[in-house]
Amino acid sequence: MPSTTEIASRYFDCVARQDVDGQLACSKTGSRADFVGMAQLRAPEDYRSWFGNLFACFPDFRLEAQQITAEGDRASVHWRATGTFDGKGTFEGFRPNGASVDIEGVDLLTLEDGKIVHITAILNGLDMARQLGAVPPKGSLADRALAGAFNAKTAIRTRLRAPRS
């Protein structure tokens, strides 16, 4: 049986090649993937839909597993993904606009009997949203205005909740 490191490496190689069937071959039917703050998937149906959509929206999607650390039936994979949001469809509700993304994340994998049964994927969604243009660039006038509006709303709520003397 392949090692946990080999299975994790094979899975991420399939993601890098946009090979959803290969990803599914590394996973048990019914396995779960939780993309923290984004999506919860079940294999195989949700994988086909979510990853198919990702690859359609980012036709030049590339992923590199930068480091894999494994112990027993668990692995941690530090990865980097790049791509151009210029394909077809929508990703997380947004239509492709030509923006480029360059993000890093960590996936925590759990295996049983040589197959992936659970993935927790952690990435900086705010940074990705900024790169896609869905959120203003950090430190920009629009970013400062958004923070100012948030702080004004917080101040009003605090005053409304304060005990009256």
CSV table of N, CA and C in Angstrom, one decimal:
chain,number,residue,atom,x,y,z
A,1,MET,N,0.8,-1.2,0.0
A,1,MET,CA,0.0,0.0,0.0
A,1,MET,C,0.9,1.2,0.0
A,2,PRO,N,0.5,2.2,-0.8
A,2,PRO,CA,1.3,3.5,-0.8
A,2,PRO,C,1.3,4.2,0.5
A,3,SER,N,2.3,5.0,0.8
A,3,SER,CA,2.4,5.7,2.0
A,3,SER,C,1.4,6.9,2.0
A,4,THR,N,1.2,7.4,3.2
A,4,THR,CA,0.3,8.6,3.3
A,4,THR,C,0.9,9.8,2.5
A,5,THR,N,2.2,9.9,2.5
A,5,THR,CA,2.9,11.0,1.7
A,5,THR,C,2.7,10.8,0.2
A,6,GLU,N,2.8,9.5,-0.2
A,6,GLU,CA,2.6,9.2,-1.7
A,6,GLU,C,1.1,9.5,-2.1
A,7,ILE,N,0.2,9.1,-1.2
A,7,ILE,CA,-1.2,9.4,-1.6
A,7,ILE,C,-1.5,10.9,-1.6
A,8,ALA,N,-1.0,11.6,-0.6
A,8,ALA,CA,-1.2,13.1,-0.6
A,8,ALA,C,-0.6,13.7,-1.9
A,9,SER,N,0.6,13.2,-2.2
A,9,SER,CA,1.3,13.7,-3.4
A,9,SER,C,0.5,13.4,-4.7
A,10,ARG,N,0.0,12.2,-4.8
A,10,ARG,CA,-0.8,11.8,-5.9
A,10,ARG,C,-2.0,12.7,-6.1
A,11,TYR,N,-2.7,12.9,-4.9
A,11,TYR,CA,-3.9,13.7,-5.0
A,11,TYR,C,-3.7,15.1,-5.5
A,12,PHE,N,-2.6,15.7,-4.9
A,12,PHE,CA,-2.3,17.1,-5.3
A,12,PHE,C,-1.8,17.2,-6.7
A,13,ASP,N,-1.1,16.2,-7.2
A,13,ASP,CA,-0.7,16.1,-8.6
A,13,ASP,C,-2.0,16.1,-9.5
A,14,CYS,N,-3.0,15.4,-9.1
A,14,CYS,CA,-4.2,15.3,-9.8
A,14,CYS,C,-4.9,16.7,-9.9
A,15,VAL,N,-4.9,17.4,-8.7
A,15,VAL,CA,-5.5,18.8,-8.7
A,15,VAL,C,-4.7,19.7,-9.6
A,16,ALA,N,-3.4,19.5,-9.6
A,16,ALA,CA,-2.5,20.4,-10.5
A,16,ALA,C,-2.8,20.1,-11.9
A,17,ARG,N,-3.2,18.9,-12.3
A,17,ARG,CA,-3.4,18.5,-13.7
A,17,ARG,C,-4.9,18.7,-14.0
A,18,GLN,N,-5.7,19.2,-13.1
A,18,GLN,CA,-7.2,19.4,-13.3
A,18,GLN,C,-7.8,18.0,-13.6
A,19,ASP,N,-7.4,17.0,-12.9
A,19,ASP,CA,-7.9,15.6,-13.1
A,19,ASP,C,-8.8,15.2,-11.9
A,20,VAL,N,-10.1,15.6,-12.1
A,20,VAL,CA,-11.0,15.3,-11.0
A,20,VAL,C,-11.2,13.8,-10.8
A,21,ASP,N,-11.2,13.0,-11.9
A,21,ASP,CA,-11.3,11.6,-11.7
A,21,ASP,C,-10.1,11.0,-10.9
A,22,GLY,N,-9.0,11.5,-11.1
A,22,GLY,CA,-7.8,11.1,-10.4
A,22,GLY,C,-7.9,11.5,-8.9
A,23,GLN,N,-8.5,12.7,-8.6
A,23,GLN,CA,-8.7,13.1,-7.2
A,23,GLN,C,-9.6,12.1,-6.6
A,24,LEU,N,-10.7,11.8,-7.3
A,24,LEU,CA,-11.7,10.8,-6.7
A,24,LEU,C,-11.1,9.4,-6.5
A,25,ALA,N,-10.2,9.0,-7.4
A,25,ALA,CA,-9.5,7.7,-7.2
A,25,ALA,C,-8.7,7.7,-5.9
A,26,CYS,N,-8.3,8.8,-5.4
A,26,CYS,CA,-7.5,8.9,-4.2
A,26,CYS,C,-8.4,9.0,-3.0
A,27,SER,N,-9.7,9.1,-3.2
A,27,SER,CA,-10.6,9.4,-2.1
A,27,SER,C,-11.7,8.3,-2.0
A,28,LYS,N,-12.1,8.0,-0.8
A,28,LYS,CA,-13.2,7.1,-0.5
A,28,LYS,C,-14.5,7.7,-1.0
A,29,THR,N,-15.4,7.0,-1.5
A,29,THR,CA,-16.8,7.5,-1.8
A,29,THR,C,-17.4,8.0,-0.5
A,30,GLY,N,-18.0,9.2,-0.6
A,30,GLY,CA,-18.6,9.7,0.6
A,30,GLY,C,-17.6,10.6,1.4
A,31,SER,N,-16.4,10.6,1.0
A,31,SER,CA,-15.4,11.4,1.8
A,31,SER,C,-15.8,12.9,1.8
A,32,ARG,N,-15.3,13.6,2.8
A,32,ARG,CA,-15.7,15.1,2.9
A,32,ARG,C,-14.5,16.0,2.7
A,33,ALA,N,-14.7,17.1,2.1
A,33,ALA,CA,-13.7,18.2,2.0
A,33,ALA,C,-14.4,19.5,2.5
A,34,ASP,N,-13.8,20.1,3.5
A,34,ASP,CA,-14.3,21.3,4.0
A,34,ASP,C,-13.3,22.4,3.7
A,35,PHE,N,-13.7,23.3,2.8
A,35,PHE,CA,-12.9,24.5,2.4
A,35,PHE,C,-13.4,25.6,3.4
A,36,VAL,N,-12.6,25.8,4.4
A,36,VAL,CA,-13.0,26.7,5.5
A,36,VAL,C,-13.5,28.0,4.9
A,37,GLY,N,-14.8,28.4,5.3
A,37,GLY,CA,-15.3,29.7,4.8
A,37,GLY,C,-15.8,29.7,3.4
A,38,MET,N,-15.7,28.6,2.7
A,38,MET,CA,-16.1,28.6,1.3
A,38,MET,C,-17.1,27.5,0.9
A,39,ALA,N,-16.7,26.2,1.1
A,39,ALA,CA,-17.6,25.1,0.6
A,39,ALA,C,-17.4,23.9,1.5
A,40,GLN,N,-18.4,23.0,1.4
A,40,GLN,CA,-18.3,21.7,2.0
A,40,GLN,C,-18.7,20.7,0.9
A,41,LEU,N,-17.8,19.8,0.6
A,41,LEU,CA,-18.0,18.8,-0.5
A,41,LEU,C,-18.1,17.4,0.0
A,42,ARG,N,-18.8,16.6,-0.7
A,42,ARG,CA,-18.9,15.1,-0.6
A,42,ARG,C,-18.4,14.5,-1.9
A,43,ALA,N,-17.6,13.5,-1.8
A,43,ALA,CA,-17.2,12.8,-3.0
A,43,ALA,C,-18.3,11.7,-3.4
A,44,PRO,N,-18.6,11.6,-4.6
A,44,PRO,CA,-17.9,12.2,-5.8
A,44,PRO,C,-18.7,13.4,-6.4
A,45,GLU,N,-20.0,13.5,-6.1
A,45,GLU,CA,-20.8,14.5,-6.8
A,45,GLU,C,-20.3,15.9,-6.6
A,46,ASP,N,-20.1,16.3,-5.4
A,46,ASP,CA,-19.7,17.7,-5.1
A,46,ASP,C,-18.3,18.0,-5.6
A,47,TYR,N,-17.5,17.0,-5.6
A,47,TYR,CA,-16.1,17.2,-6.1
A,47,TYR,C,-16.2,17.5,-7.6
A,48,ARG,N,-16.9,16.8,-8.4
A,48,ARG,CA,-17.0,17.0,-9.8
A,48,ARG,C,-17.6,18.4,-10.1
A,49,SER,N,-18.6,18.8,-9.4
A,49,SER,CA,-19.2,20.1,-9.6
A,49,SER,C,-18.3,21.2,-9.2
A,50,TRP,N,-17.8,21.2,-7.9
A,50,TRP,CA,-17.0,22.3,-7.4
A,50,TRP,C,-15.6,22.4,-8.2
A,51,PHE,N,-14.9,21.3,-8.3
A,51,PHE,CA,-13.6,21.4,-9.0
A,51,PHE,C,-13.8,21.7,-10.5
A,52,GLY,N,-14.8,21.1,-11.1
A,52,GLY,CA,-15.1,21.3,-12.5
A,52,GLY,C,-15.3,22.8,-12.7
A,53,ASN,N,-16.1,23.4,-11.8
A,53,ASN,CA,-16.4,24.8,-11.9
A,53,ASN,C,-15.1,25.7,-11.7
A,54,LEU,N,-14.3,25.3,-10.7
A,54,LEU,CA,-13.0,26.0,-10.4
A,54,LEU,C,-12.1,26.0,-11.7
A,55,PHE,N,-12.0,24.8,-12.3
A,55,PHE,CA,-11.1,24.7,-13.5
A,55,PHE,C,-11.7,25.4,-14.7
A,56,ALA,N,-13.0,25.5,-14.8
A,56,ALA,CA,-13.7,26.2,-15.9
A,56,ALA,C,-13.4,27.7,-15.7
A,57,CYS,N,-13.5,28.2,-14.5
A,57,CYS,CA,-13.3,29.6,-14.2
A,57,CYS,C,-11.9,30.1,-14.3
A,58,PHE,N,-11.0,29.2,-14.0
A,58,PHE,CA,-9.5,29.4,-14.0
A,58,PHE,C,-8.9,28.4,-14.9
A,59,PRO,N,-9.0,28.6,-16.2
A,59,PRO,CA,-8.5,27.5,-17.1
A,59,PRO,C,-7.0,27.3,-17.0
A,60,ASP,N,-6.2,28.3,-16.6
A,60,ASP,CA,-4.8,28.1,-16.4
A,60,ASP,C,-4.4,27.8,-15.0
A,61,PHE,N,-5.4,27.3,-14.2
A,61,PHE,CA,-5.2,27.0,-12.8
A,61,PHE,C,-3.9,26.1,-12.6
A,62,ARG,N,-3.1,26.4,-11.7
A,62,ARG,CA,-1.9,25.6,-11.4
A,62,ARG,C,-1.8,25.5,-9.9
A,63,LEU,N,-1.4,24.4,-9.4
A,63,LEU,CA,-1.2,24.2,-8.0
A,63,LEU,C,0.1,23.4,-7.8
A,64,GLU,N,0.8,23.8,-6.8
A,64,GLU,CA,2.1,23.1,-6.4
A,64,GLU,C,2.1,22.8,-5.0
A,65,ALA,N,2.2,21.5,-4.7
A,65,ALA,CA,2.4,21.1,-3.3
A,65,ALA,C,3.8,21.4,-2.9
A,66,GLN,N,4.0,22.4,-2.0
A,66,GLN,CA,5.3,22.9,-1.7
A,66,GLN,C,5.9,22.1,-0.6
A,67,GLN,N,5.1,21.5,0.3
A,67,GLN,CA,5.7,20.7,1.4
A,67,GLN,C,4.6,19.7,1.9
A,68,ILE,N,4.9,18.5,2.0
A,68,ILE,CA,4.0,17.5,2.6
A,68,ILE,C,4.7,16.9,3.8
A,69,THR,N,3.9,16.9,4.9
A,69,THR,CA,4.4,16.3,6.2
A,69,THR,C,3.3,15.3,6.6
A,70,ALA,N,3.8,14.1,6.8
A,70,ALA,CA,2.8,13.0,7.1
A,70,ALA,C,3.2,12.2,8.3
A,71,GLU,N,2.2,11.8,9.1
A,71,GLU,CA,2.5,10.9,10.2
A,71,GLU,C,1.2,10.0,10.3
A,72,GLY,N,1.5,8.7,10.3
A,72,GLY,CA,0.4,7.8,10.4
A,72,GLY,C,-0.6,8.0,9.2
A,73,ASP,N,-1.8,8.1,9.5
A,73,ASP,CA,-2.9,8.3,8.5
A,73,ASP,C,-3.3,9.7,8.3
A,74,ARG,N,-2.4,10.7,8.6
A,74,ARG,CA,-2.7,12.1,8.5
A,74,ARG,C,-1.5,12.8,7.7
A,75,ALA,N,-1.9,13.8,7.0
A,75,ALA,CA,-0.9,14.6,6.2
A,75,ALA,C,-1.3,16.0,6.2
A,76,SER,N,-0.3,16.9,6.2
A,76,SER,CA,-0.4,18.3,6.1
A,76,SER,C,0.3,18.7,4.8
A,77,VAL,N,-0.4,19.5,4.0
A,77,VAL,CA,0.1,19.9,2.7
A,77,VAL,C,0.1,21.4,2.5
A,78,HIS,N,1.3,22.0,2.5
A,78,HIS,CA,1.3,23.4,2.2
A,78,HIS,C,1.4,23.6,0.7
A,79,TRP,N,0.5,24.4,0.1
A,79,TRP,CA,0.4,24.5,-1.3
A,79,TRP,C,0.4,25.9,-1.8
A,80,ARG,N,0.6,26.1,-3.0
A,80,ARG,CA,0.5,27.4,-3.7
A,80,ARG,C,-0.3,27.2,-5.0
A,81,ALA,N,-1.3,28.1,-5.2
A,81,ALA,CA,-2.1,28.0,-6.4
A,81,ALA,C,-2.1,29.4,-7.1
A,82,THR,N,-2.0,29.3,-8.5
A,82,THR,CA,-2.1,30.5,-9.3
A,82,THR,C,-3.1,30.2,-10.4
A,83,GLY,N,-3.6,31.3,-11.0
A,83,GLY,CA,-4.5,31.2,-12.1
A,83,GLY,C,-5.1,32.5,-12.5
A,84,THR,N,-5.7,32.5,-13.7
A,84,THR,CA,-6.3,33.7,-14.2
A,84,THR,C,-7.8,33.5,-14.2
A,85,PHE,N,-8.6,34.4,-13.7
A,85,PHE,CA,-10.1,34.3,-13.5
A,85,PHE,C,-10.7,34.7,-14.8
A,86,ASP,N,-10.5,34.0,-15.9
A,86,ASP,CA,-10.9,34.4,-17.2
A,86,ASP,C,-11.7,33.4,-18.0
A,87,GLY,N,-12.2,32.4,-17.3
A,87,GLY,CA,-12.9,31.3,-18.0
A,87,GLY,C,-14.4,31.5,-18.0
A,88,LYS,N,-15.1,30.4,-17.9
A,88,LYS,CA,-16.6,30.4,-18.0
A,88,LYS,C,-17.2,30.0,-16.6
A,89,GLY,N,-18.4,30.5,-16.4
A,89,GLY,CA,-19.2,30.2,-15.2
A,89,GLY,C,-19.0,31.2,-14.1
A,90,THR,N,-19.2,30.8,-12.9
A,90,THR,CA,-19.0,31.7,-11.7
A,90,THR,C,-18.3,31.0,-10.7
A,91,PHE,N,-17.5,31.7,-9.9
A,91,PHE,CA,-16.8,31.1,-8.8
A,91,PHE,C,-17.2,31.8,-7.5
A,92,GLU,N,-17.8,31.1,-6.6
A,92,GLU,CA,-18.2,31.7,-5.3
A,92,GLU,C,-19.1,32.9,-5.6
A,93,GLY,N,-19.9,32.8,-6.7
A,93,GLY,CA,-20.9,33.8,-7.0
A,93,GLY,C,-20.4,34.9,-7.9
A,94,PHE,N,-19.1,34.9,-8.2
A,94,PHE,CA,-18.5,36.0,-9.0
A,94,PHE,C,-18.2,35.5,-10.4
A,95,ARG,N,-18.4,36.4,-11.4
A,95,ARG,CA,-18.2,36.1,-12.8
A,95,ARG,C,-16.7,36.4,-13.1
A,96,PRO,N,-16.1,35.6,-14.0
A,96,PRO,CA,-14.7,35.9,-14.3
A,96,PRO,C,-14.5,37.3,-14.9
A,97,ASN,N,-13.4,37.9,-14.4
A,97,ASN,CA,-13.1,39.3,-14.8
A,97,ASN,C,-11.6,39.5,-15.2
A,98,GLY,N,-10.9,38.4,-15.4
A,98,GLY,CA,-9.5,38.5,-15.9
A,98,GLY,C,-8.5,38.7,-14.8
A,99,ALA,N,-8.9,38.7,-13.6
A,99,ALA,CA,-8.0,38.9,-12.5
A,99,ALA,C,-7.1,37.7,-12.3
A,100,SER,N,-5.8,38.0,-11.8
A,100,SER,CA,-4.9,36.9,-11.5
A,100,SER,C,-4.9,36.7,-10.0
A,101,VAL,N,-4.7,35.4,-9.6
A,101,VAL,CA,-4.6,35.1,-8.2
A,101,VAL,C,-3.3,34.3,-8.0
A,102,ASP,N,-2.8,34.5,-6.8
A,102,ASP,CA,-1.6,33.8,-6.4
A,102,ASP,C,-1.8,33.6,-4.9
A,103,ILE,N,-2.2,32.4,-4.4
A,103,ILE,CA,-2.6,32.2,-3.0
A,103,ILE,C,-1.8,31.0,-2.5
A,104,GLU,N,-1.7,31.0,-1.2
A,104,GLU,CA,-1.2,29.8,-0.5
A,104,GLU,C,-2.2,29.3,0.5
A,105,GLY,N,-2.0,28.0,0.9
A,105,GLY,CA,-2.9,27.4,1.8
A,105,GLY,C,-2.3,26.2,2.4
A,106,VAL,N,-3.1,25.6,3.3
A,106,VAL,CA,-2.7,24.3,3.9
A,106,VAL,C,-3.9,23.4,3.9
A,107,ASP,N,-3.7,22.2,3.5
A,107,ASP,CA,-4.8,21.2,3.6
A,107,ASP,C,-4.3,20.1,4.6
A,108,LEU,N,-5.3,19.7,5.4
A,108,LEU,CA,-5.1,18.7,6.4
A,108,LEU,C,-5.9,17.5,5.9
A,109,LEU,N,-5.2,16.4,5.6
A,109,LEU,CA,-5.8,15.2,5.1
A,109,LEU,C,-5.8,14.1,6.1
A,110,THR,N,-6.9,13.3,6.1
A,110,THR,CA,-7.1,12.1,7.0
A,110,THR,C,-7.4,11.0,6.0
A,111,LEU,N,-6.7,9.9,6.2
A,111,LEU,CA,-6.8,8.7,5.3
A,111,LEU,C,-7.3,7.5,6.2
A,112,GLU,N,-8.0,6.6,5.5
A,112,GLU,CA,-8.3,5.3,6.0
A,112,GLU,C,-8.1,4.3,4.9
A,113,ASP,N,-7.5,3.2,5.2
A,113,ASP,CA,-7.2,2.1,4.2
A,113,ASP,C,-6.7,2.6,2.9
A,114,GLY,N,-5.7,3.6,3.0
A,114,GLY,CA,-5.1,4.1,1.8
A,114,GLY,C,-5.9,5.1,1.0
A,115,LYS,N,-7.0,5.6,1.5
A,115,LYS,CA,-7.8,6.5,0.7
A,115,LYS,C,-8.1,7.7,1.6
A,116,ILE,N,-8.3,8.9,1.0
A,116,ILE,CA,-8.6,10.1,1.7
A,116,ILE,C,-10.1,10.1,2.1
A,117,VAL,N,-10.3,10.3,3.4
A,117,VAL,CA,-11.7,10.3,3.9
A,117,VAL,C,-12.1,11.7,4.4
A,118,HIS,N,-11.1,12.6,4.6
A,118,HIS,CA,-11.5,14.0,5.0
A,118,HIS,C,-10.3,14.9,4.6
A,119,ILE,N,-10.7,16.1,4.1
A,119,ILE,CA,-9.8,17.2,3.9
A,119,ILE,C,-10.3,18.5,4.5
A,120,THR,N,-9.5,19.1,5.3
A,120,THR,CA,-9.8,20.5,5.7
A,120,THR,C,-8.8,21.4,5.0
A,121,ALA,N,-9.3,22.3,4.1
A,121,ALA,CA,-8.5,23.2,3.4
A,121,ALA,C,-8.6,24.6,4.0
A,122,ILE,N,-7.5,25.2,4.3
A,122,ILE,CA,-7.4,26.5,4.9
A,122,ILE,C,-6.7,27.4,4.0
A,123,LEU,N,-7.3,28.6,3.7
A,123,LEU,CA,-6.6,29.6,2.9
A,123,LEU,C,-7.2,30.9,3.3
A,124,ASN,N,-6.5,32.0,2.9
A,124,ASN,CA,-6.9,33.3,3.2
A,124,ASN,C,-7.9,33.8,2.2
A,125,GLY,N,-9.2,33.6,2.5
A,125,GLY,CA,-10.2,34.0,1.6
A,125,GLY,C,-10.3,35.5,1.4
A,126,LEU,N,-9.9,36.3,2.4
A,126,LEU,CA,-9.9,37.8,2.2
A,126,LEU,C,-8.9,38.2,1.2
A,127,ASP,N,-7.7,37.6,1.2
A,127,ASP,CA,-6.6,37.9,0.3
A,127,ASP,C,-7.1,37.5,-1.1
A,128,MET,N,-7.7,36.3,-1.2
A,128,MET,CA,-8.2,35.9,-2.5
A,128,MET,C,-9.3,36.8,-3.1
A,129,ALA,N,-10.2,37.3,-2.2
A,129,ALA,CA,-11.2,38.2,-2.6
A,129,ALA,C,-10.6,39.5,-3.1
A,130,ARG,N,-9.5,40.0,-2.4
A,130,ARG,CA,-8.8,41.2,-2.8
A,130,ARG,C,-8.2,41.0,-4.2
A,131,GLN,N,-7.6,39.9,-4.4
A,131,GLN,CA,-6.9,39.6,-5.7
A,131,GLN,C,-7.9,39.5,-6.8
A,132,LEU,N,-9.1,39.0,-6.5
A,132,LEU,CA,-10.2,38.9,-7.5
A,132,LEU,C,-10.9,40.2,-7.8
A,133,GLY,N,-10.6,41.2,-6.9
A,133,GLY,CA,-11.3,42.5,-7.1
A,133,GLY,C,-12.6,42.6,-6.4
A,134,ALA,N,-13.0,41.6,-5.6
A,134,ALA,CA,-14.3,41.6,-4.9
A,134,ALA,C,-14.3,42.5,-3.7
A,135,VAL,N,-13.1,42.7,-3.2
A,135,VAL,CA,-12.8,43.5,-2.0
A,135,VAL,C,-11.7,44.5,-2.3
A,136,PRO,N,-11.8,45.8,-1.9
A,136,PRO,CA,-10.8,46.8,-2.2
A,136,PRO,C,-9.4,46.4,-1.8
A,137,PRO,N,-8.4,46.8,-2.5
A,137,PRO,CA,-7.0,46.5,-2.1
A,137,PRO,C,-6.7,47.1,-0.7
A,138,LYS,N,-5.9,46.3,0.1
A,138,LYS,CA,-5.6,46.7,1.4
A,138,LYS,C,-4.9,48.0,1.4
A,139,GLY,N,-5.4,48.9,2.3
A,139,GLY,CA,-4.8,50.2,2.5
A,139,GLY,C,-5.3,51.3,1.5
A,140,SER,N,-6.1,50.8,0.5
A,140,SER,CA,-6.6,51.8,-0.4
A,140,SER,C,-7.7,52.7,0.2
A,141,LEU,N,-8.0,53.8,-0.5
A,141,LEU,CA,-9.0,54.7,0.0
A,141,LEU,C,-10.3,54.0,0.2
A,142,ALA,N,-10.7,53.1,-0.7
A,142,ALA,CA,-12.0,52.3,-0.6
A,142,ALA,C,-11.9,51.4,0.7
A,143,ASP,N,-10.7,50.8,0.9
A,143,ASP,CA,-10.6,49.9,2.1
A,143,ASP,C,-10.7,50.7,3.4
A,144,ARG,N,-10.1,51.9,3.4
A,144,ARG,CA,-10.2,52.7,4.6
A,144,ARG,C,-11.6,53.2,4.8
A,145,ALA,N,-12.3,53.5,3.7
A,145,ALA,CA,-13.7,54.0,3.8
A,145,ALA,C,-14.6,52.8,4.3
A,146,LEU,N,-14.4,51.6,3.9
A,146,LEU,CA,-15.1,50.4,4.3
A,146,LEU,C,-14.9,50.2,5.8
A,147,ALA,N,-13.6,50.3,6.3
A,147,ALA,CA,-13.3,50.2,7.7
A,147,ALA,C,-13.9,51.3,8.5
A,148,GLY,N,-13.9,52.5,8.0
A,148,GLY,CA,-14.6,53.6,8.6
A,148,GLY,C,-16.1,53.4,8.8
A,149,ALA,N,-16.7,52.9,7.8
A,149,ALA,CA,-18.2,52.6,7.8
A,149,ALA,C,-18.5,51.5,8.9
A,150,PHE,N,-17.6,50.5,8.9
A,150,PHE,CA,-17.8,49.4,9.8
A,150,PHE,C,-17.6,50.0,11.3
A,151,ASN,N,-16.6,50.8,11.5
A,151,ASN,CA,-16.4,51.3,12.8
A,151,ASN,C,-17.5,52.3,13.3
A,152,ALA,N,-18.0,53.0,12.3
A,152,ALA,CA,-19.2,53.9,12.7
A,152,ALA,C,-20.4,53.1,13.1
A,153,LYS,N,-20.6,52.0,12.3
A,153,LYS,CA,-21.8,51.1,12.7
A,153,LYS,C,-21.5,50.5,14.0
A,154,THR,N,-20.3,50.1,14.3
A,154,THR,CA,-20.0,49.5,15.6
A,154,THR,C,-20.2,50.5,16.7
A,155,ALA,N,-19.8,51.7,16.5
A,155,ALA,CA,-19.9,52.8,17.6
A,155,ALA,C,-21.4,53.0,17.8
A,156,ILE,N,-22.2,53.1,16.8
A,156,ILE,CA,-23.7,53.3,17.0
A,156,ILE,C,-24.3,52.1,17.8
A,157,ARG,N,-24.0,50.9,17.4
A,157,ARG,CA,-24.5,49.7,18.1
A,157,ARG,C,-24.1,49.7,19.6
A,158,THR,N,-22.8,50.1,19.8
A,158,THR,CA,-22.3,50.1,21.2
A,158,THR,C,-23.1,51.2,22.0
A,159,ARG,N,-23.4,52.3,21.4
A,159,ARG,CA,-24.1,53.3,22.1
A,159,ARG,C,-25.6,52.9,22.4
A,160,LEU,N,-26.2,52.2,21.4
A,160,LEU,CA,-27.5,51.7,21.6
A,160,LEU,C,-27.7,50.7,22.6
A,161,ARG,N,-26.6,49.9,22.8
A,161,ARG,CA,-26.6,48.8,23.8
A,161,ARG,C,-26.2,49.2,25.2
A,162,ALA,N,-25.6,50.4,25.3
A,162,ALA,CA,-25.0,50.8,26.6
A,162,ALA,C,-26.2,51.1,27.5
A,163,PRO,N,-26.0,50.7,28.8
A,163,PRO,CA,-27.0,50.9,29.8
A,163,PRO,C,-27.3,52.4,30.0
A,164,ARG,N,-28.5,52.8,30.1
A,164,ARG,CA,-28.9,54.2,30.3
A,164,ARG,C,-28.8,54.6,31.7
A,165,SER,N,-28.2,55.7,32.0
A,165,SER,CA,-28.1,56.2,33.4
A,165,SER,C,-29.3,56.9,33.8
